[in-house]
Every structure is written in C-alpha cells, then in structure tokens.
Tab-separated table of C-alpha atoms (C1' of nucleotides) in Angstrom:
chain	number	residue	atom	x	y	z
A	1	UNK	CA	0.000	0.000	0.000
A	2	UNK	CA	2.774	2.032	0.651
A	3	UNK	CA	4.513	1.266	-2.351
A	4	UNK	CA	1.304	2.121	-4.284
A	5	UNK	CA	1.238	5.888	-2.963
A	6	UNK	CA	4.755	5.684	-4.128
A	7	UNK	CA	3.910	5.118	-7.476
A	8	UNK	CA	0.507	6.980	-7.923
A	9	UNK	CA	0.433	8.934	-5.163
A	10	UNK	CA	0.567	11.888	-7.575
A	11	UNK	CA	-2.036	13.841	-9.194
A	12	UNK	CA	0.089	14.329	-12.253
A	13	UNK	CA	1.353	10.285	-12.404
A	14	UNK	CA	-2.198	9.504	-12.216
A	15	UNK	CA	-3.635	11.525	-15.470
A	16	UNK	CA	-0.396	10.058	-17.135
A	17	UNK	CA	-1.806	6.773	-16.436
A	18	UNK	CA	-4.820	7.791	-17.379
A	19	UNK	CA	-4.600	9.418	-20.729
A	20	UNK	CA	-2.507	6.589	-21.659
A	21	UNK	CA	-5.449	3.827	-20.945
A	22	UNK	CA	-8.084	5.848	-22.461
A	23	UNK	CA	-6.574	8.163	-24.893
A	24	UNK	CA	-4.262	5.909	-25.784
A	25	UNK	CA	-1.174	8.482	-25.508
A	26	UNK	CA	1.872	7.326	-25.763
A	27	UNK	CA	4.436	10.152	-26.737
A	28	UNK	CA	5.524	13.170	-24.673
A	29	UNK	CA	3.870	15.998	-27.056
A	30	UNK	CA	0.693	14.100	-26.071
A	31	UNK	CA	1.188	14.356	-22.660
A	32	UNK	CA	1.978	18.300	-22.742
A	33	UNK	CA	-0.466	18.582	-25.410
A	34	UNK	CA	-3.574	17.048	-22.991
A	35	UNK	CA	-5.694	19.237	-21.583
A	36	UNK	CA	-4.515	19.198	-17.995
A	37	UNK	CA	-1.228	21.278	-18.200
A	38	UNK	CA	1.568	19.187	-16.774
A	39	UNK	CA	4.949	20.982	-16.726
A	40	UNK	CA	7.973	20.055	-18.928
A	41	UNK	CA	10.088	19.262	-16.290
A	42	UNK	CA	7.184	17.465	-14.032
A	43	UNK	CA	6.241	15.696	-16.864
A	44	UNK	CA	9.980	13.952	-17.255
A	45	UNK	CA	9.913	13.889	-13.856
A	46	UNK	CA	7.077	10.867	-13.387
A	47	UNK	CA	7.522	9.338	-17.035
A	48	UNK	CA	11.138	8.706	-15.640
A	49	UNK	CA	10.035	7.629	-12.268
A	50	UNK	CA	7.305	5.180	-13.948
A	51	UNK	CA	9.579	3.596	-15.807
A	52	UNK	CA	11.623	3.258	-13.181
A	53	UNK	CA	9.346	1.404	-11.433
A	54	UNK	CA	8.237	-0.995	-14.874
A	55	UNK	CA	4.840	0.007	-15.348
A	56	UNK	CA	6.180	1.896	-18.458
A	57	UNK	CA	8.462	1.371	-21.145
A	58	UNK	CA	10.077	3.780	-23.474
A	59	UNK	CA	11.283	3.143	-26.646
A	60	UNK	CA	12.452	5.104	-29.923
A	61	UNK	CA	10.016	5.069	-32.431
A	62	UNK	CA	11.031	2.902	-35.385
A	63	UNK	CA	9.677	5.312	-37.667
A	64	UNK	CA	10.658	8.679	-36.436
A	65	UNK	CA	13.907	8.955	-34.802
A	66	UNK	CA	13.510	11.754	-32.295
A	67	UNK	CA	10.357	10.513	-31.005
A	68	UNK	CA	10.125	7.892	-27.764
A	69	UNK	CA	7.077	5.754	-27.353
A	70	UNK	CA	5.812	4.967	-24.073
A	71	UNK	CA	3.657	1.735	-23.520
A	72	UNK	CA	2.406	0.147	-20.119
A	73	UNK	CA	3.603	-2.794	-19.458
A	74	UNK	CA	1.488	-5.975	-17.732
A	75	UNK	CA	2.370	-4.255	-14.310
A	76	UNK	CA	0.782	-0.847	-15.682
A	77	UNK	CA	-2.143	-2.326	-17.573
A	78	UNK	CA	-2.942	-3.914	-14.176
A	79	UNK	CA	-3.715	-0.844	-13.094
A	80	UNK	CA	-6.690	-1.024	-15.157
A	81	UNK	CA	-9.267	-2.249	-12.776
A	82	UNK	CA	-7.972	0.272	-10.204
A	83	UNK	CA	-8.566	3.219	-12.257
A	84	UNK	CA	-12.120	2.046	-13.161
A	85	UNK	CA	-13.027	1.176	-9.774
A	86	UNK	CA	-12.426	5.332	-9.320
A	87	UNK	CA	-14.044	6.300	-12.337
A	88	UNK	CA	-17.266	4.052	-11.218
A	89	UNK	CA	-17.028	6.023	-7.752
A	90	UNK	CA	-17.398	9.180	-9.556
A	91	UNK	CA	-19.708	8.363	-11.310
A	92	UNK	CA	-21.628	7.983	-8.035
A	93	UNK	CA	-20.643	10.572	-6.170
A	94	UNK	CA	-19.640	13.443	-8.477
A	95	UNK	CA	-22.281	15.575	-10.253
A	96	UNK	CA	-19.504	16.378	-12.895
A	97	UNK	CA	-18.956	13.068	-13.902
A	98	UNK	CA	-21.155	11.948	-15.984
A	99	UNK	CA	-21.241	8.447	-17.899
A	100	UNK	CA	-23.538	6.853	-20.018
A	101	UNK	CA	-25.738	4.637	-18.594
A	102	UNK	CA	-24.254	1.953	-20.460
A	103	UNK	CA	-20.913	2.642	-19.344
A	104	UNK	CA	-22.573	2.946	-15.640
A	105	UNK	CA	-24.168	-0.652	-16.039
A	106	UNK	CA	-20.970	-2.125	-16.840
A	107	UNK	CA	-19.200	-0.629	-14.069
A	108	UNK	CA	-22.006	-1.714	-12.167
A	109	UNK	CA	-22.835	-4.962	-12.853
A	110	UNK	CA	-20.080	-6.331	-15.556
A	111	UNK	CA	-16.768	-4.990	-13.992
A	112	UNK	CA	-14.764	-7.938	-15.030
A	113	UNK	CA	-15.664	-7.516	-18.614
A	114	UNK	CA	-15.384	-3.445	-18.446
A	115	UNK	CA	-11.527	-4.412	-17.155
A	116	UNK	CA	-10.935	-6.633	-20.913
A	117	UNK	CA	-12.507	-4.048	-23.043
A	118	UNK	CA	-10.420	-1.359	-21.639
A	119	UNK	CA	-7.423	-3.578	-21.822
A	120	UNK	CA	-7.898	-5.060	-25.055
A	121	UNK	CA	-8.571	-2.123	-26.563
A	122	UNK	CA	-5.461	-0.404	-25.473
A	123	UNK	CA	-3.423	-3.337	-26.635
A	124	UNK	CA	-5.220	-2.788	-30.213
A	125	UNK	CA	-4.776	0.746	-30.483
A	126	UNK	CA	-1.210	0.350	-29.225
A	127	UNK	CA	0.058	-2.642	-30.834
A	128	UNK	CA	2.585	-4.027	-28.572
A	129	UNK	CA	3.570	-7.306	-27.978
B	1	UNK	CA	-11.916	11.922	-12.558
B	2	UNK	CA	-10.550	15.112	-12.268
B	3	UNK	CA	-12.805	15.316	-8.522
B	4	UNK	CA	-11.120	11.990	-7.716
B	5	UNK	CA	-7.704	13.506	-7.509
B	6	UNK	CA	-9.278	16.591	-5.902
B	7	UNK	CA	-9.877	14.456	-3.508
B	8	UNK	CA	-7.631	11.442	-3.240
B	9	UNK	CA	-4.869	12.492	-5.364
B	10	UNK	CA	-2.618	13.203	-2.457
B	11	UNK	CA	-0.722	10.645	-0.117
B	12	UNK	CA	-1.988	11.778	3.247
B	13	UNK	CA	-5.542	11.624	2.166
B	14	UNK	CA	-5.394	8.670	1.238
B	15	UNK	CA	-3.598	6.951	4.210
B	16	UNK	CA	-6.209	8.320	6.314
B	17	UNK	CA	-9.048	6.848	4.597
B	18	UNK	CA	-7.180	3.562	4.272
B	19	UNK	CA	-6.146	3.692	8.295
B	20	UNK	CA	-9.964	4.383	8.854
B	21	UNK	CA	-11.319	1.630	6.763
B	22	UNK	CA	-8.888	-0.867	8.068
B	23	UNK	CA	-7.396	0.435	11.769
B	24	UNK	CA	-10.830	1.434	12.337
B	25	UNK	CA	-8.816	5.046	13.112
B	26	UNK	CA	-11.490	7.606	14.250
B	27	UNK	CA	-9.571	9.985	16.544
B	28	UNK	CA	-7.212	12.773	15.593
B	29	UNK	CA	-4.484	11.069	17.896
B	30	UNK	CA	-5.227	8.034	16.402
B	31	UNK	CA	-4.207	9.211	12.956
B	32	UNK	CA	-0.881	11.284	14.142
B	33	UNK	CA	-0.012	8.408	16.086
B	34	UNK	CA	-0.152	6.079	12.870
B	35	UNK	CA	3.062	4.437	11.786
B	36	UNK	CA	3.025	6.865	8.342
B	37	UNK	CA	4.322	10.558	10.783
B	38	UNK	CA	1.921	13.165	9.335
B	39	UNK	CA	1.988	16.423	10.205
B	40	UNK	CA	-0.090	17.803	12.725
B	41	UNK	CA	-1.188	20.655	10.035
B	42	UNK	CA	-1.686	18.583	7.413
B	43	UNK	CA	-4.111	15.996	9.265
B	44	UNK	CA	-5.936	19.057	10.539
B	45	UNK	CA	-5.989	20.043	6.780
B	46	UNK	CA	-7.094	16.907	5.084
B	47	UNK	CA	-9.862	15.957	7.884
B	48	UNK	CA	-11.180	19.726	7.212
B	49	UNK	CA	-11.093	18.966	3.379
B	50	UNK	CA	-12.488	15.415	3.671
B	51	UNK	CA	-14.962	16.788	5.435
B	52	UNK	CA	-15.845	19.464	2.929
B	53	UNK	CA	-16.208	16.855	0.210
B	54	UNK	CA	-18.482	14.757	2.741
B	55	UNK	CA	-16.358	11.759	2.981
B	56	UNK	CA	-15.743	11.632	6.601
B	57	UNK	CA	-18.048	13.523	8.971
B	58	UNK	CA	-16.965	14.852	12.542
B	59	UNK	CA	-18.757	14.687	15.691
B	60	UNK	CA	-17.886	15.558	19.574
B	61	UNK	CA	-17.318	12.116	21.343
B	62	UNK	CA	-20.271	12.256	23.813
B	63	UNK	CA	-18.189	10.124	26.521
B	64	UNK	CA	-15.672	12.636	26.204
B	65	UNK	CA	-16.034	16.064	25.247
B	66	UNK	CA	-12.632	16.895	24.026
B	67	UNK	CA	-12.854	14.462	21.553
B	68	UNK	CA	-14.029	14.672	18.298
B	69	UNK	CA	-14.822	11.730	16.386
B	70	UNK	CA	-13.974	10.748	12.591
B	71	UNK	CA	-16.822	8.461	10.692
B	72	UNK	CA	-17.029	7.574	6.941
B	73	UNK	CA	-19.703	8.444	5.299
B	74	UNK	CA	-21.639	6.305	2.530
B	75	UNK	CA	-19.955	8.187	-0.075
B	76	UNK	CA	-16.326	7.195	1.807
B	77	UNK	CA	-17.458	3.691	2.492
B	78	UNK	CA	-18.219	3.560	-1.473
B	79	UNK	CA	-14.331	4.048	-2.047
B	80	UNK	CA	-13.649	0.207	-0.345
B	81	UNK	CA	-13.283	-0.786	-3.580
B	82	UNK	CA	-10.765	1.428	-4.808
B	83	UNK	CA	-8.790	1.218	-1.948
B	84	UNK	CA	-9.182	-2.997	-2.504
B	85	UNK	CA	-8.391	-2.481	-6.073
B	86	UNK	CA	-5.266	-0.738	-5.159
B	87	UNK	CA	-4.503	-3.125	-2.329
B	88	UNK	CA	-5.038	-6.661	-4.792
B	89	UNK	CA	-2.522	-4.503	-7.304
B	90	UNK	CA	0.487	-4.238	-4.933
B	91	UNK	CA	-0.498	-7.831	-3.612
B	92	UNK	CA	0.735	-8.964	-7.272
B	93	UNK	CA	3.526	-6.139	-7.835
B	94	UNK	CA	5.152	-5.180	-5.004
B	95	UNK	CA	7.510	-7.717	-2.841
B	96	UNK	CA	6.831	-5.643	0.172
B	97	UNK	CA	3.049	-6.018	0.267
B	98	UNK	CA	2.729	-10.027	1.481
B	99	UNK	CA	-1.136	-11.353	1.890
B	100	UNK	CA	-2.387	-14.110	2.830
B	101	UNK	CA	-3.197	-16.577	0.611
B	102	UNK	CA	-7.293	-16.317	1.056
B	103	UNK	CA	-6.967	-12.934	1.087
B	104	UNK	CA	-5.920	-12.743	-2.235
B	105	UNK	CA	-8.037	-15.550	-3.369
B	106	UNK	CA	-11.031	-12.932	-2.050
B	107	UNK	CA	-9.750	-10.370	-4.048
B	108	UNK	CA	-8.710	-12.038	-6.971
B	109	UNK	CA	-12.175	-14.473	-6.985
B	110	UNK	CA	-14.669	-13.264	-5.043
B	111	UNK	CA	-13.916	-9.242	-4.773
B	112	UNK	CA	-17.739	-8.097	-4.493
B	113	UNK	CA	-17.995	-10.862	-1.455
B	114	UNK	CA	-14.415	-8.973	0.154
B	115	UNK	CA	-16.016	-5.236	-0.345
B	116	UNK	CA	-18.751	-6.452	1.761
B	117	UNK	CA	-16.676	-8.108	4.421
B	118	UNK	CA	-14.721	-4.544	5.062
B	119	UNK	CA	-17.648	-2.470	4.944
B	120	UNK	CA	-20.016	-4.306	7.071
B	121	UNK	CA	-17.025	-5.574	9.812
B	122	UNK	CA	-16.137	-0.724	9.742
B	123	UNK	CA	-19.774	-0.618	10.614
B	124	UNK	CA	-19.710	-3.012	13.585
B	125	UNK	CA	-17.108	-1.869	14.734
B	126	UNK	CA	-17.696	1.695	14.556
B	127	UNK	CA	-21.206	1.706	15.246
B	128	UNK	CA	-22.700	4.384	14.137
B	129	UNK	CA	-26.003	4.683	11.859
C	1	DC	C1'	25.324	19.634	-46.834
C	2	DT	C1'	23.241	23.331	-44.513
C	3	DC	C1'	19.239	25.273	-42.456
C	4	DT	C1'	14.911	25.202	-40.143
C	5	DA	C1'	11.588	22.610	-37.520
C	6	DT	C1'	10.298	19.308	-34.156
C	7	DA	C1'	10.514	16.241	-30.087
C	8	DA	C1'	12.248	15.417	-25.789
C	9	DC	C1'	14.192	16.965	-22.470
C	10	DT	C1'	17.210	20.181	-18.684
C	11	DT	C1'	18.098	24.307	-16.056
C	12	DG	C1'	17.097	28.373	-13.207
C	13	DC	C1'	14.241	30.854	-10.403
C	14	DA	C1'	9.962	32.601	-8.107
C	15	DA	C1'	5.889	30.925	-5.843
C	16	DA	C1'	3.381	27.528	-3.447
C	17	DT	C1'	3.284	23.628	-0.416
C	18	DT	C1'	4.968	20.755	3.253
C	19	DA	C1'	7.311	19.354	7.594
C	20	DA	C1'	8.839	20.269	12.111
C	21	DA	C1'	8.431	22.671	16.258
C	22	DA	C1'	6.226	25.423	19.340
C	23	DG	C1'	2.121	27.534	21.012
C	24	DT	C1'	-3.083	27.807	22.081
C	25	DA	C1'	-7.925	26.508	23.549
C	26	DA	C1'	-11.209	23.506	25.484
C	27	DT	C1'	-12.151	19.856	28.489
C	28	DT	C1'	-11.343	16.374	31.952
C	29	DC	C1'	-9.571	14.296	35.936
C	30	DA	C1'	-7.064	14.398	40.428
D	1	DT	C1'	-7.409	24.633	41.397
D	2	DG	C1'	-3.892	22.745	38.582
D	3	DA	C1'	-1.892	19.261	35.594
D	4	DA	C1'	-2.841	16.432	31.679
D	5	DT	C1'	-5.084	15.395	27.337
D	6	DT	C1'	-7.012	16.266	22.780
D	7	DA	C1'	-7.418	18.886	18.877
D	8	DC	C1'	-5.914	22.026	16.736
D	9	DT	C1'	-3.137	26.882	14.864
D	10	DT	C1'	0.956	29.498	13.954
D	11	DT	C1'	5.614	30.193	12.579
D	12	DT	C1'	9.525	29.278	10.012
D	13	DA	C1'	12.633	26.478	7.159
D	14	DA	C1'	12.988	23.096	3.626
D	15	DT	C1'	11.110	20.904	-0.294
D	16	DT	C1'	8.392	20.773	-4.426
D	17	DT	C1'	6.071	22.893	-8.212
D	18	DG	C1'	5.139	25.814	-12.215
D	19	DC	C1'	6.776	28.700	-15.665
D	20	DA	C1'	10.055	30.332	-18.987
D	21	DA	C1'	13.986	29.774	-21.379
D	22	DG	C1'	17.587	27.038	-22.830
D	23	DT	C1'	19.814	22.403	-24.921
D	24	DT	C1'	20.402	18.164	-27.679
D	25	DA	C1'	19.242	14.992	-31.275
D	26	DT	C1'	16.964	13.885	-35.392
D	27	DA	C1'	14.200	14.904	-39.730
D	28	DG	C1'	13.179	16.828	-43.795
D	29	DA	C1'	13.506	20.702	-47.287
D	30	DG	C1'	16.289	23.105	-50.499
DNA sequence: CTCTATAACTTGCAAATTAAAAGTAATTCA
DNA sequence: TGAATTACTTTTAATTTGCAAGTTATAGAG
C-alpha cells in the first residue's frame, strides 16, 4: 500500500496513467499537449520515475527517430481495474462526472468484462507485444 | 476523474481513509499516532477537506467532550473498492506487500464478497447509523 | 550539406506547499 | 485549582512545483 502511494500517489502520475489507458497516448507531445497542463520538467519527472518502477516502457520510435514511445507494461495495464473502480465512484458521487448509462451498467454490474474491453482495446490501439 | 484527484490524489488523504477503513482510526491522535508521521497541520488540513467533500463527517465524542470523532460516510465507504483495487494490485507487484493466501483468493475471486466483508465488519465496529 | 523545424528533455528561479516545532484553547480528571 | 489530554493553529525552514527559457538529437527541405 505504501509502495502504491509511491507510485501513484501523484495527481500528475495519475492523469499520465490515465490518458494513456483511455486516450491511448503514448508520446511526450501528447502528454503536454492534454488538456490538464503538466509541466515540462514534471512531466519527465514521473515518465522517468514510472519507468523506473516498470509500469512503463520507453522506446524510440522505429519510424521517427527523435520521437520515444511509451507503452504500459502488464504491471501498468494492471492498473486497469484500479482506475475504473475510481471512475465508477465518480460516477456515483460526483455531479460532474457523468457516464452513459451503459458505461454505468458495466461498471455496475459487468466490472470484469469493463476491465478486458479497456485492456484489449489499449493493446489494439497500441500494438505491442 | 478530475474530482477523484481533488480528492484522493494526495498521499496523506489517502492513508487516512485507508487507516480508517482498516485500523478502524477515528480519533485525531489516532491518525498522528499512525506508523506513516503526518503532520499535525496537514491531518488538521485533510480531515477539514475530507470533510468538505463529505467523505468523513466529525462529531464531539459524547463520553468525552474533548474528543471529536472521525466516521465515513456512505460516499467514503463507497471508495472500499478502490482502496481494494489498489490493495489486490500491490499484492501482485510489489515484494513488500505479502497477503495471505485467502486474502488474495477474495480479491482475486470473489472481490464483491471482500467489499462487503470490510464495509459491514467498519460498521460493527464503529457503530454508528 | 546546410538550415529550419520538431521532439524530448534540462536548467534556473519565483511561488506555493509541506514538515517540524512550538504555542493555544477547550475539556477532563485528580 | 492545577496538571494532563485532545485537537488544533501558527511560525519558520525546507522541499516541491510551475513557468520560462535554454539544450540536444533527429528529420526533412532546399
């Protein structure tokens, strides 16, 4: 539990998380370009720190030589049912959340299968191995 | 989402829900006297602020009147499982967290069933309405 | 091959936040 | 009445953050 705080026990390490799961972001333009406003230096900060700790990786893209690539790993896609379990609160609890009813039932009453979608999807859209 | 971290996204928050769930923590003492060392300005802080958001509530002790005492409300009860979410991921990922084996056969196989455990065994012990 | 643009950082500094220590207020118990 | 306990608040120093301005490496255009 400790070690979790460790790891996401930062606003800004969170939405990285985040944005990468669901907007499927993977480069650091993306990251500065997202709506929340990280700082340059913050921003190396946690991508270093979180692949420190192996829940990213960061490669060079193949096809563009001064870009990096950053992927989750098992360890970070793990996170997965964590981060929904948060989004599902909000839903509850926080009038500006708001989520499709569909979305809600899932959460709801089909958590185990909102946890694949997510995660399947984000291995499509990323297409790592 | 963005509530979430207004709310959670910061270590000591979050060690004070997690030592009320589970310590069954409901004094200020209780909290500074934790193993984690906060600050006696920053508890004050985050019990105002959880508060605020109407996660905890705070009430004069009526056996003792310079007491106050700390409850979670529905809406903090309703972050169990997050905080079991979070819990299951470092039982898998971090060396440091070790569970028992039917502990992490709850959470891995029969998480609704281990939300329920938590939540009704805080109430009991707690006691309040 | 040079020149400009882009991506991913790093550095420096002011401003905000946190931690540690000491002080205060209300209540209880001897 | 006076010491102890609980729950804070205040002060100050240290740490962290946010912003702006560099720096380095690569790409592509001419």
């Amino acid at each position: 539990m400790t070690y979790v705080l460790e790891v996401l026990g930062d606003k800004w390490t969170f939405l990285i998380i985040r944005d990468m799961i669901f907007k499927g972001c993977c480069q650091y333009k993306q990251f500065i370009d997202s709506d929340e406003g990280v700082a340059t230096n913050i921003l190396a900060d946690r991508l270093k720190k979180l692949a420190k700790h192996e829940i990213i990786t960061q490669c060079k893209d193949p096809q563009n030589g001064r870009q990096k690539l950053y992927h989750l790993t098992e360890k970070g896609l793990d996170l997965i049912p964590s981060i929904l379990q948060l989004i599902k609160w909000s839903g509850h609890h926080d009038v500006n959340t708001v989520l499709s009813d569909q979305i809600m039932h899932y959460l709801d009453h089909r958590f185990e299968e909102a946890v694949e979608i997510v995660r399947s999807e984000y291995l499509t859209n990323c297409h790592v191995g």
